[in-house]
């Protein structure tokens, strides 16, 4: 039985997201600048585009915008991943999707912890891209075992966090006071530690293997690697970053600029060089580590299987025609090629609906509501849209893109990280390490669209 005194997991998630943002702003002041930049541009965009404002208002998305962000963490062992899953479950966040980054030369596989239902997402869409290091991909056997031993020795959760997770699992929830305690304990796992657990020589060995391996193995815990606010206009953000003293990566990841954005577009700035004291260093000595960076994203429509297949095909075609990885020197060519290839992805809501490319919310218009109850049975949604009685509003994409994620990883790992690992992907291994299956995001979007359709037809009095 759930106690009436429990706060909802969504409220805990909102509280946690705010606490993470405050902590990260403290740790990385540039993140504060990024938030200002995004807030300014969002405000300008909404002022200039009243239709967009109205749409977001009607879709109840305006409120969540300022609170919207995703984080990224990298854990070192299956046990850590498993407990992270339990920790996020307290906040109503569950693993959605499987991302294999090894083909892109990044020795991790990942999932996104997030809320599942549109009502919960409205309270807090906070999500965390969570990667598990694949130690088995370290070629040097001695180093691999050393890394394994170092990771086996760390405890990334506070005793109180572990106790509160267990309590929540047992009782079915947390009261307000325990929820606040939980948030305060849980964020400790993700904070930055200026002291490394390894010597400078060990760090160098790990780093030489892969910078990401050093980032995971040499520290006390999975420090939050970036926290990404959501903008309504990423092209403006990209153009304005230099004015704020920030140098963006050369190309925006994801689809090109469109009238109706789809999926996810992201840009980032280079990782910070941060002071670190290694285990062999005394108070006067210092080394450094670069891993944490800033990222901004624009979210568009969730696409169907067909939409995703078309996206992947056009992205691959543009990349194939470019003939090399997108970078500084070919950024303009890449952008032109993307625009050219994506002309094949319809860019009106009607075309995307007719071709079943995007998931939609269905909103009855005032004109439709005035006719409520007078429709013939079996009036189709297509007819209602055609008549102007129902308006289409794309469902927001809540997930990530592996090619973009790889691009983000690589732009921050420096050169030499582009070789790919021969190892096959293994979702099953990941799921057994996580202790649960990952949820298929397509199913979630289809369910949200179906609920919206049902509510819409109900409001119009149309029998199905
Ligand atoms: C995660 C990179 C992926 C995104 O937004 O695609 C990611 C990482 O750097 O750990 O955050
Ligand atoms: Ni990210």
Tab-separated table of C-alpha atoms and ligand atoms in Angstrom:
chain	number	residue	atom	x	y	z
A	1	UNK	CA	0.000	0.000	0.000
A	2	UNK	CA	1.324	3.468	-0.780
A	3	UNK	CA	1.187	5.890	2.086
A	4	UNK	CA	-0.575	9.218	1.503
A	5	UNK	CA	2.499	10.852	3.025
A	6	UNK	CA	4.798	9.802	0.206
A	7	UNK	CA	5.884	12.456	-2.248
A	8	UNK	CA	5.653	11.436	-5.905
A	9	UNK	CA	8.774	10.136	-7.645
A	10	UNK	CA	8.347	13.002	-10.133
A	11	UNK	CA	8.600	15.549	-7.336
A	12	UNK	CA	11.802	13.899	-6.115
A	13	UNK	CA	13.147	13.979	-9.672
A	14	UNK	CA	12.351	17.700	-10.022
A	15	UNK	CA	14.059	18.381	-6.705
A	16	UNK	CA	17.072	16.296	-7.706
A	17	UNK	CA	17.359	18.017	-11.093
A	18	UNK	CA	17.359	21.435	-9.410
A	19	UNK	CA	19.952	20.296	-6.855
A	20	UNK	CA	22.213	18.903	-9.595
A	21	UNK	CA	21.943	22.157	-11.512
A	22	UNK	CA	22.909	24.199	-8.439
A	23	UNK	CA	25.820	21.896	-7.664
A	24	UNK	CA	27.126	21.927	-11.235
A	25	UNK	CA	26.844	25.715	-11.483
A	26	UNK	CA	29.000	25.893	-8.408
A	27	UNK	CA	31.540	23.431	-9.811
A	28	UNK	CA	31.596	24.784	-13.380
A	29	UNK	CA	30.742	28.508	-13.470
A	30	UNK	CA	30.686	28.404	-17.280
A	31	UNK	CA	27.529	26.299	-16.972
A	32	UNK	CA	25.865	29.361	-15.419
A	33	UNK	CA	26.836	31.397	-18.495
A	34	UNK	CA	25.398	28.689	-20.721
A	35	UNK	CA	22.113	28.797	-18.835
A	36	UNK	CA	21.921	32.583	-19.237
A	37	UNK	CA	22.621	32.299	-22.943
A	38	UNK	CA	19.893	29.689	-23.382
A	39	UNK	CA	17.372	31.619	-21.279
A	40	UNK	CA	18.013	34.805	-23.304
A	41	UNK	CA	17.645	33.043	-26.633
A	42	UNK	CA	14.541	31.142	-25.549
A	43	UNK	CA	12.941	34.385	-24.470
A	44	UNK	CA	13.774	36.113	-27.753
A	45	UNK	CA	12.559	33.130	-29.752
A	46	UNK	CA	9.225	33.034	-27.929
A	47	UNK	CA	8.792	36.777	-28.304
A	48	UNK	CA	9.457	36.636	-32.030
A	49	UNK	CA	7.274	33.593	-32.627
A	50	UNK	CA	3.896	33.867	-30.931
A	51	UNK	CA	2.630	30.733	-32.695
A	52	UNK	CA	5.414	28.711	-31.153
A	53	UNK	CA	4.589	30.178	-27.742
A	54	UNK	CA	0.920	29.262	-28.150
A	55	UNK	CA	1.771	25.742	-29.306
A	56	UNK	CA	4.089	25.148	-26.379
A	57	UNK	CA	1.490	26.535	-24.025
A	58	UNK	CA	-1.262	24.307	-25.354
A	59	UNK	CA	1.063	21.283	-25.251
A	60	UNK	CA	1.865	22.262	-21.612
A	61	UNK	CA	5.543	22.422	-22.490
A	62	UNK	CA	6.286	26.006	-21.638
A	63	UNK	CA	6.634	25.406	-17.907
A	64	UNK	CA	9.048	22.554	-18.248
A	65	UNK	CA	11.374	24.413	-20.594
A	66	UNK	CA	13.388	26.383	-18.030
A	67	UNK	CA	13.740	23.308	-15.862
A	68	UNK	CA	14.720	21.040	-18.694
A	69	UNK	CA	18.165	19.481	-18.813
A	70	UNK	CA	19.985	16.192	-19.222
A	71	UNK	CA	23.101	14.977	-17.492
A	72	UNK	CA	25.701	12.370	-18.450
A	73	UNK	CA	27.638	10.016	-16.211
A	74	UNK	CA	30.025	7.121	-16.774
A	75	UNK	CA	30.193	4.264	-14.282
A	76	UNK	CA	32.927	1.676	-13.913
A	77	UNK	CA	31.363	-1.637	-12.892
A	78	UNK	CA	28.177	-3.652	-13.390
A	79	UNK	CA	27.495	-3.335	-9.655
A	80	UNK	CA	27.638	0.453	-9.893
A	81	UNK	CA	25.308	0.406	-12.889
A	82	UNK	CA	22.882	-1.836	-11.046
A	83	UNK	CA	22.734	0.427	-7.987
A	84	UNK	CA	22.490	3.549	-10.172
A	85	UNK	CA	19.383	1.938	-11.681
A	86	UNK	CA	17.896	1.503	-8.198
A	87	UNK	CA	18.815	5.080	-7.256
A	88	UNK	CA	17.144	6.535	-10.342
A	89	UNK	CA	14.062	4.356	-9.807
A	90	UNK	CA	13.409	6.255	-6.538
A	91	UNK	CA	12.874	9.310	-8.764
A	92	UNK	CA	10.730	7.523	-11.346
A	93	UNK	CA	13.589	7.271	-13.859
A	94	UNK	CA	13.895	4.043	-15.821
A	95	UNK	CA	16.358	2.810	-18.452
A	96	UNK	CA	15.141	3.592	-21.969
A	97	UNK	CA	17.026	2.462	-25.060
A	98	UNK	CA	20.411	0.841	-25.614
A	99	UNK	CA	23.307	2.753	-27.171
A	100	UNK	CA	26.475	1.025	-28.270
A	101	UNK	CA	29.322	3.501	-28.622
A	102	UNK	CA	32.051	0.963	-29.399
A	103	UNK	CA	31.710	1.243	-33.197
A	104	UNK	CA	32.639	4.909	-32.750
A	105	UNK	CA	35.754	4.018	-30.776
A	106	UNK	CA	34.360	4.871	-27.349
A	107	UNK	CA	34.657	1.842	-25.007
A	108	UNK	CA	31.213	2.136	-23.354
A	109	UNK	CA	27.629	1.108	-23.805
A	110	UNK	CA	24.798	3.164	-22.448
A	111	UNK	CA	21.157	3.768	-21.662
A	112	UNK	CA	19.106	6.841	-20.753
A	113	UNK	CA	17.339	6.971	-17.396
A	114	UNK	CA	14.183	9.041	-17.674
A	115	UNK	CA	10.498	9.317	-16.805
A	116	UNK	CA	8.152	7.312	-19.028
A	117	UNK	CA	4.698	8.884	-19.062
A	118	UNK	CA	3.833	12.297	-20.545
A	119	UNK	CA	2.269	13.436	-17.257
A	120	UNK	CA	5.496	12.635	-15.409
A	121	UNK	CA	7.655	14.191	-18.118
A	122	UNK	CA	5.661	17.379	-17.754
A	123	UNK	CA	6.572	17.589	-14.055
A	124	UNK	CA	10.247	16.980	-14.799
A	125	UNK	CA	11.794	15.714	-18.030
A	126	UNK	CA	15.213	15.322	-16.347
A	127	UNK	CA	17.215	12.503	-17.933
A	128	UNK	CA	20.669	11.046	-17.469
A	129	UNK	CA	22.688	9.408	-20.258
A	130	UNK	CA	24.455	6.652	-18.346
A	131	UNK	CA	27.433	4.784	-19.750
A	132	UNK	CA	29.163	1.691	-18.453
A	133	UNK	CA	32.874	1.405	-19.141
A	134	UNK	CA	33.769	-1.822	-20.948
A	135	UNK	CA	36.948	-2.801	-19.162
A	136	UNK	CA	37.205	-5.934	-21.278
A	137	UNK	CA	38.160	-3.662	-24.183
A	138	UNK	CA	41.422	-2.604	-22.504
A	139	UNK	CA	43.999	-4.517	-24.521
A	140	UNK	CA	46.799	-4.527	-21.955
A	141	UNK	CA	45.911	-7.381	-19.548
A	142	UNK	CA	47.929	-6.025	-16.628
A	143	UNK	CA	46.388	-2.581	-16.931
A	144	UNK	CA	42.932	-4.115	-17.286
A	145	UNK	CA	43.343	-6.018	-14.021
A	146	UNK	CA	44.776	-2.958	-12.296
A	147	UNK	CA	41.763	-0.894	-13.381
A	148	UNK	CA	39.413	-3.634	-12.245
A	149	UNK	CA	41.059	-3.723	-8.806
A	150	UNK	CA	40.917	0.070	-8.422
A	151	UNK	CA	37.217	0.110	-9.301
A	152	UNK	CA	36.462	-2.828	-6.990
A	153	UNK	CA	37.818	-0.736	-4.122
A	154	UNK	CA	35.567	2.261	-4.459
A	155	UNK	CA	32.098	2.894	-3.067
A	156	UNK	CA	30.336	5.604	-5.038
A	157	UNK	CA	27.196	5.742	-2.879
A	158	UNK	CA	26.954	7.188	0.625
A	159	UNK	CA	25.677	4.813	3.350
A	160	UNK	CA	22.607	7.018	3.815
A	161	UNK	CA	21.838	6.985	0.096
A	162	UNK	CA	21.968	3.176	0.084
A	163	UNK	CA	19.772	3.006	3.163
A	164	UNK	CA	17.168	5.376	1.687
A	165	UNK	CA	17.081	3.457	-1.618
A	166	UNK	CA	16.409	0.223	0.285
A	167	UNK	CA	13.802	1.948	2.438
A	168	UNK	CA	12.019	3.316	-0.625
A	169	UNK	CA	12.026	-0.122	-2.257
A	170	UNK	CA	10.597	-1.691	0.858
A	171	UNK	CA	7.969	0.919	1.725
A	172	UNK	CA	7.025	1.896	-1.815
A	173	UNK	CA	8.003	5.556	-1.457
A	174	UNK	CA	9.588	8.322	0.614
A	175	UNK	CA	7.983	11.034	2.752
A	176	UNK	CA	8.973	14.663	2.079
A	177	UNK	CA	11.660	14.735	4.726
A	178	UNK	CA	13.276	11.490	3.574
A	179	UNK	CA	13.004	12.614	-0.056
A	180	UNK	CA	15.003	15.750	0.751
A	181	UNK	CA	17.565	13.670	2.626
A	182	UNK	CA	17.699	11.292	-0.330
A	183	UNK	CA	18.350	14.121	-2.809
A	184	UNK	CA	21.130	15.527	-0.624
A	185	UNK	CA	22.751	12.105	-0.314
A	186	UNK	CA	22.225	11.098	-3.949
A	187	UNK	CA	23.898	14.176	-5.452
A	188	UNK	CA	27.077	13.324	-3.520
A	189	UNK	CA	27.641	10.432	-5.943
A	190	UNK	CA	27.853	12.870	-8.867
A	191	UNK	CA	30.044	15.617	-7.471
A	192	UNK	CA	33.525	16.462	-8.616
A	193	UNK	CA	36.541	15.294	-6.591
A	194	UNK	CA	39.753	17.236	-7.050
A	195	UNK	CA	41.763	14.349	-5.589
A	196	UNK	CA	42.408	11.344	-7.741
A	197	UNK	CA	42.521	7.858	-6.236
A	198	UNK	CA	45.498	6.892	-8.419
A	199	UNK	CA	49.106	8.029	-8.778
A	200	UNK	CA	50.156	10.261	-11.652
A	201	UNK	CA	51.924	7.296	-13.260
A	202	UNK	CA	48.791	5.128	-13.065
A	203	UNK	CA	46.744	8.008	-14.452
A	204	UNK	CA	49.112	8.306	-17.381
A	205	UNK	CA	48.831	4.586	-18.166
A	206	UNK	CA	45.037	4.713	-18.037
A	207	UNK	CA	44.958	7.901	-20.062
A	208	UNK	CA	47.274	6.474	-22.709
A	209	UNK	CA	44.857	3.600	-23.130
A	210	UNK	CA	41.888	5.964	-23.553
A	211	UNK	CA	41.106	9.283	-21.917
A	212	UNK	CA	37.670	8.022	-21.040
A	213	UNK	CA	39.150	5.104	-19.117
A	214	UNK	CA	41.157	7.531	-16.987
A	215	UNK	CA	38.033	9.628	-16.461
A	216	UNK	CA	36.168	6.675	-14.999
A	217	UNK	CA	38.877	4.751	-13.175
A	218	UNK	CA	40.993	7.525	-11.616
A	219	UNK	CA	38.266	9.192	-9.573
A	220	UNK	CA	36.184	8.513	-6.474
A	221	UNK	CA	32.928	8.546	-8.336
A	222	UNK	CA	31.019	9.204	-11.570
A	223	UNK	CA	31.178	13.010	-11.511
A	224	UNK	CA	28.493	14.581	-13.620
A	225	UNK	CA	30.179	15.092	-16.945
A	226	UNK	CA	27.862	17.732	-18.390
A	227	UNK	CA	24.426	19.159	-17.774
A	228	UNK	CA	22.615	20.257	-20.893
A	229	UNK	CA	19.875	22.884	-21.064
A	230	UNK	CA	17.286	22.853	-23.854
A	231	UNK	CA	17.077	25.722	-26.307
A	232	UNK	CA	14.326	26.563	-28.786
A	233	UNK	CA	16.847	27.776	-31.369
A	234	UNK	CA	20.196	26.038	-31.485
A	235	UNK	CA	21.389	27.919	-34.592
A	236	UNK	CA	21.165	31.176	-32.616
A	237	UNK	CA	22.919	29.562	-29.681
A	238	UNK	CA	25.736	28.329	-31.908
A	239	UNK	CA	26.092	31.793	-33.449
A	240	UNK	CA	25.982	33.585	-30.080
A	241	UNK	CA	28.393	31.370	-28.148
A	242	UNK	CA	31.533	33.349	-29.128
A	243	UNK	CA	29.883	36.560	-27.854
A	244	UNK	CA	29.632	34.909	-24.467
A	245	UNK	CA	33.282	33.897	-24.623
A	246	UNK	CA	32.523	30.271	-25.493
A	247	UNK	CA	33.937	28.429	-28.507
A	248	UNK	CA	31.466	25.849	-29.844
A	249	UNK	CA	32.390	22.608	-31.600
A	250	UNK	CA	32.517	22.954	-35.368
A	251	UNK	CA	29.230	21.318	-36.341
A	252	UNK	CA	25.844	20.901	-34.742
A	253	UNK	CA	25.124	17.182	-34.298
A	254	UNK	CA	21.856	15.728	-35.559
A	255	UNK	CA	19.429	16.819	-38.269
A	256	UNK	CA	19.834	20.133	-40.116
A	257	UNK	CA	17.733	23.262	-39.521
A	258	UNK	CA	14.079	22.656	-40.374
A	259	UNK	CA	10.714	24.349	-40.148
A	260	UNK	CA	9.561	21.501	-37.904
A	261	UNK	CA	12.535	20.191	-35.924
A	262	UNK	CA	12.880	16.444	-35.491
A	263	UNK	CA	14.822	14.373	-32.958
A	264	UNK	CA	17.722	16.149	-31.356
A	265	UNK	CA	20.291	18.780	-32.342
A	266	UNK	CA	23.275	19.342	-30.079
A	267	UNK	CA	26.343	21.483	-29.800
A	268	UNK	CA	29.042	21.607	-27.140
A	269	UNK	CA	32.200	23.408	-26.131
A	270	UNK	CA	35.561	21.872	-25.394
A	271	UNK	CA	36.260	20.109	-22.142
A	272	UNK	CA	37.744	22.097	-19.284
A	273	UNK	CA	41.260	21.613	-18.044
A	274	UNK	CA	40.711	20.999	-14.335
A	275	UNK	CA	43.289	20.793	-11.558
A	276	UNK	CA	43.672	17.382	-9.929
A	277	UNK	CA	45.903	16.147	-7.125
A	278	UNK	CA	47.101	12.607	-7.735
A	279	UNK	CA	47.676	10.144	-4.907
A	280	UNK	CA	51.475	10.525	-5.062
A	281	UNK	CA	51.410	14.326	-5.012
A	282	UNK	CA	51.799	16.536	-1.951
A	283	UNK	CA	49.921	19.755	-1.178
A	284	UNK	CA	52.134	21.868	-3.468
A	285	UNK	CA	51.833	19.656	-6.511
A	286	UNK	CA	49.079	19.475	-9.057
A	287	UNK	CA	48.139	17.654	-12.226
A	288	UNK	CA	45.160	18.143	-14.482
A	289	UNK	CA	42.316	16.289	-16.165
A	290	UNK	CA	40.011	17.237	-19.022
A	291	UNK	CA	36.627	15.617	-19.284
A	292	UNK	CA	33.811	17.890	-18.278
A	293	UNK	CA	32.296	20.115	-20.910
A	294	UNK	CA	29.239	22.184	-21.778
A	295	UNK	CA	26.479	21.141	-24.130
A	296	UNK	CA	23.249	22.676	-25.415
A	297	UNK	CA	20.455	20.928	-27.254
A	298	UNK	CA	17.273	21.555	-29.170
A	299	UNK	CA	14.605	18.871	-29.057
A	300	UNK	CA	12.240	18.187	-31.920
A	301	UNK	CA	9.650	15.569	-32.788
A	302	UNK	CA	9.924	11.904	-31.878
A	303	UNK	CA	10.006	9.934	-35.111
A	304	UNK	CA	8.394	6.582	-35.914
A	305	UNK	CA	10.320	3.498	-37.115
A	306	UNK	CA	9.896	4.735	-40.681
A	307	UNK	CA	10.931	8.260	-39.701
A	308	UNK	CA	14.012	6.933	-37.977
A	309	UNK	CA	14.953	4.737	-40.937
A	310	UNK	CA	14.648	7.757	-43.222
A	311	UNK	CA	16.692	9.910	-40.816
A	312	UNK	CA	19.452	7.294	-40.622
A	313	UNK	CA	19.495	6.858	-44.385
A	314	UNK	CA	19.786	10.595	-45.091
A	315	UNK	CA	22.382	11.141	-42.363
A	316	UNK	CA	24.494	8.278	-43.720
A	317	UNK	CA	24.143	9.543	-47.270
A	318	UNK	CA	25.310	13.039	-46.276
A	319	UNK	CA	28.248	11.605	-44.313
A	320	UNK	CA	29.170	9.245	-47.136
A	321	UNK	CA	29.179	12.109	-49.608
A	322	UNK	CA	31.370	14.148	-47.250
A	323	UNK	CA	33.745	11.179	-47.228
A	324	UNK	CA	35.340	11.938	-43.839
A	325	UNK	CA	34.293	12.828	-40.313
A	326	UNK	CA	32.648	16.263	-39.992
A	327	UNK	CA	35.145	18.721	-38.504
A	328	UNK	CA	36.244	22.329	-38.511
A	329	UNK	CA	37.675	22.333	-42.045
A	330	UNK	CA	34.599	20.818	-43.737
A	331	UNK	CA	31.848	22.211	-41.498
A	332	UNK	CA	30.248	24.326	-44.227
A	333	UNK	CA	30.301	21.542	-46.807
A	334	UNK	CA	28.792	19.150	-44.266
A	335	UNK	CA	26.023	21.561	-43.404
A	336	UNK	CA	25.191	22.090	-47.099
A	337	UNK	CA	25.171	18.330	-47.714
A	338	UNK	CA	22.862	17.773	-44.760
A	339	UNK	CA	20.442	20.432	-46.033
A	340	UNK	CA	20.504	18.860	-49.494
A	341	UNK	CA	19.894	15.277	-48.373
A	342	UNK	CA	17.252	16.213	-45.821
A	343	UNK	CA	15.099	17.831	-48.503
A	344	UNK	CA	13.807	14.273	-48.788
A	345	UNK	CA	12.431	14.396	-45.230
A	346	UNK	CA	9.020	16.107	-45.512
A	347	UNK	CA	8.807	19.289	-43.466
A	348	UNK	CA	5.117	19.990	-43.057
A	349	UNK	CA	3.047	18.463	-40.251
A	350	UNK	CA	0.497	17.150	-42.755
A	351	UNK	CA	3.116	15.380	-44.871
A	352	UNK	CA	4.791	13.909	-41.813
A	353	UNK	CA	1.401	12.698	-40.578
A	354	UNK	CA	0.383	11.284	-43.963
A	355	UNK	CA	3.688	9.440	-44.309
A	356	UNK	CA	3.590	8.271	-40.693
A	357	UNK	CA	7.033	9.717	-39.951
A	358	UNK	CA	6.424	11.445	-36.615
A	359	UNK	CA	4.446	10.803	-33.420
A	360	UNK	CA	1.765	13.396	-32.695
A	361	UNK	CA	-0.420	14.768	-29.975
A	362	UNK	CA	-3.895	15.471	-31.337
A	363	UNK	CA	-5.441	18.710	-30.108
A	364	UNK	CA	-9.112	19.497	-30.777
A	365	UNK	CA	-9.501	23.027	-32.158
A	366	UNK	CA	-12.263	25.432	-31.018
A	367	UNK	CA	-13.925	24.788	-34.387
A	368	UNK	CA	-13.877	21.033	-33.722
A	369	UNK	CA	-15.128	21.393	-30.156
A	370	UNK	CA	-18.066	23.464	-31.416
A	371	UNK	CA	-19.138	20.410	-33.435
A	372	UNK	CA	-18.596	17.966	-30.571
A	373	UNK	CA	-21.183	15.194	-30.511
A	374	UNK	CA	-22.364	15.758	-34.073
A	375	UNK	CA	-19.752	13.658	-35.867
A	376	UNK	CA	-20.601	10.493	-37.752
A	377	UNK	CA	-19.362	7.359	-36.060
A	378	UNK	CA	-16.058	6.220	-37.570
A	379	UNK	CA	-14.976	9.715	-38.606
A	380	UNK	CA	-11.257	9.236	-39.048
A	381	UNK	CA	-8.539	11.320	-37.445
A	382	UNK	CA	-7.278	12.131	-40.948
A	383	UNK	CA	-10.703	13.603	-41.804
A	384	UNK	CA	-10.738	15.627	-38.591
A	385	UNK	CA	-7.310	17.049	-39.333
A	386	UNK	CA	-8.302	17.774	-42.922
A	387	UNK	CA	-11.389	19.652	-41.705
A	388	UNK	CA	-9.335	21.764	-39.290
A	389	UNK	CA	-11.126	20.234	-36.295
A	390	UNK	CA	-7.945	18.711	-34.905
A	391	UNK	CA	-4.475	20.243	-34.807
A	392	UNK	CA	-1.268	18.201	-34.921
A	393	UNK	CA	1.400	18.849	-32.317
A	394	UNK	CA	4.559	16.709	-32.519
A	395	UNK	CA	5.524	14.678	-29.448
A	396	UNK	CA	8.913	15.761	-28.100
A	397	UNK	CA	11.827	13.361	-28.552
A	398	UNK	CA	12.996	12.460	-25.037
A	399	UNK	CA	15.969	10.269	-25.983
A	400	UNK	CA	19.432	10.459	-27.538
A	401	UNK	CA	21.160	9.666	-30.828
A	402	UNK	CA	24.153	7.333	-30.900
A	403	UNK	CA	25.908	9.049	-33.826
A	404	UNK	CA	25.492	12.401	-32.085
A	405	UNK	CA	26.597	10.964	-28.756
A	406	UNK	CA	29.713	9.585	-30.423
A	407	UNK	CA	30.365	12.997	-31.991
A	408	UNK	CA	29.962	14.670	-28.612
A	409	UNK	CA	32.259	12.172	-26.921
A	410	UNK	CA	34.873	12.519	-29.655
A	411	UNK	CA	34.876	16.296	-29.858
A	412	UNK	CA	35.842	16.252	-26.218
A	413	UNK	CA	38.300	13.416	-26.231
A	414	UNK	CA	40.706	14.960	-28.684
A	415	UNK	CA	42.095	13.261	-31.754
A	416	UNK	CA	43.125	9.661	-31.887
A	417	UNK	CA	39.835	8.482	-30.408
A	418	UNK	CA	38.380	7.552	-33.763
A	419	UNK	CA	39.516	3.973	-34.161
A	420	UNK	CA	36.660	1.549	-33.747
A	421	UNK	CA	36.585	-1.502	-31.533
A	422	UNK	CA	36.003	-4.776	-33.319
A	423	UNK	CA	33.955	-6.201	-30.429
A	424	UNK	CA	30.289	-6.839	-31.122
A	425	UNK	CA	27.601	-4.873	-29.348
A	426	UNK	CA	25.922	-6.686	-26.543
A	427	UNK	CA	22.620	-5.450	-25.299
A	428	UNK	CA	21.982	-8.676	-23.435
A	429	UNK	CA	25.161	-8.390	-21.417
A	430	UNK	CA	24.310	-4.782	-20.636
A	431	UNK	CA	20.829	-5.730	-19.475
A	432	UNK	CA	22.091	-8.502	-17.262
A	433	UNK	CA	24.606	-6.084	-15.703
A	434	UNK	CA	21.869	-3.524	-15.210
A	435	UNK	CA	19.601	-6.196	-13.745
A	436	UNK	CA	16.671	-5.308	-15.992
A	437	UNK	CA	15.760	-4.946	-19.648
A	438	UNK	CA	15.901	-1.525	-21.243
A	439	UNK	CA	12.557	-0.123	-22.369
A	440	UNK	CA	11.850	0.367	-26.084
A	441	UNK	CA	11.327	4.092	-26.665
A	442	UNK	CA	9.169	3.488	-29.753
A	443	UNK	CA	6.591	1.783	-27.589
A	444	UNK	CA	6.495	4.726	-25.183
A	445	UNK	CA	5.893	7.260	-27.963
A	446	UNK	CA	3.241	5.063	-29.565
A	447	UNK	CA	1.421	4.797	-26.224
A	448	UNK	CA	1.556	8.553	-25.653
A	449	UNK	CA	0.199	9.183	-29.161
A	450	UNK	CA	-2.560	6.621	-28.604
A	451	UNK	CA	-3.614	8.232	-25.297
A	452	UNK	CA	-3.690	11.628	-26.979
A	453	UNK	CA	-5.826	10.285	-29.827
A	454	UNK	CA	-8.270	8.737	-27.398
A	455	UNK	CA	-8.631	11.950	-25.381
A	456	UNK	CA	-9.078	13.981	-28.535
A	457	UNK	CA	-11.808	11.735	-29.959
A	458	UNK	CA	-13.473	11.633	-26.586
A	459	UNK	CA	-13.511	15.446	-26.368
A	460	UNK	CA	-15.075	15.606	-29.828
A	461	UNK	CA	-17.575	12.876	-29.041
A	462	UNK	CA	-16.357	10.661	-31.876
A	463	UNK	CA	-17.025	6.948	-31.405
A	464	UNK	CA	-14.215	4.645	-32.441
B	1	LIG	C1	27.789	11.088	-22.940
B	1	LIG	C2	27.732	11.571	-24.345
B	1	LIG	C3	26.317	11.474	-24.892
B	1	LIG	C4	24.549	13.183	-25.500
B	1	LIG	O1	23.962	14.230	-25.212
B	1	LIG	O2	24.416	12.614	-26.603
B	1	LIG	C5	25.452	12.608	-24.499
B	1	LIG	C6	29.075	11.326	-22.239
B	1	LIG	O3	29.876	12.177	-22.672
B	1	LIG	O4	29.276	10.672	-21.201
B	1	LIG	O5	25.436	13.108	-23.422
B	2	LIG	NI1	24.799	15.105	-23.531
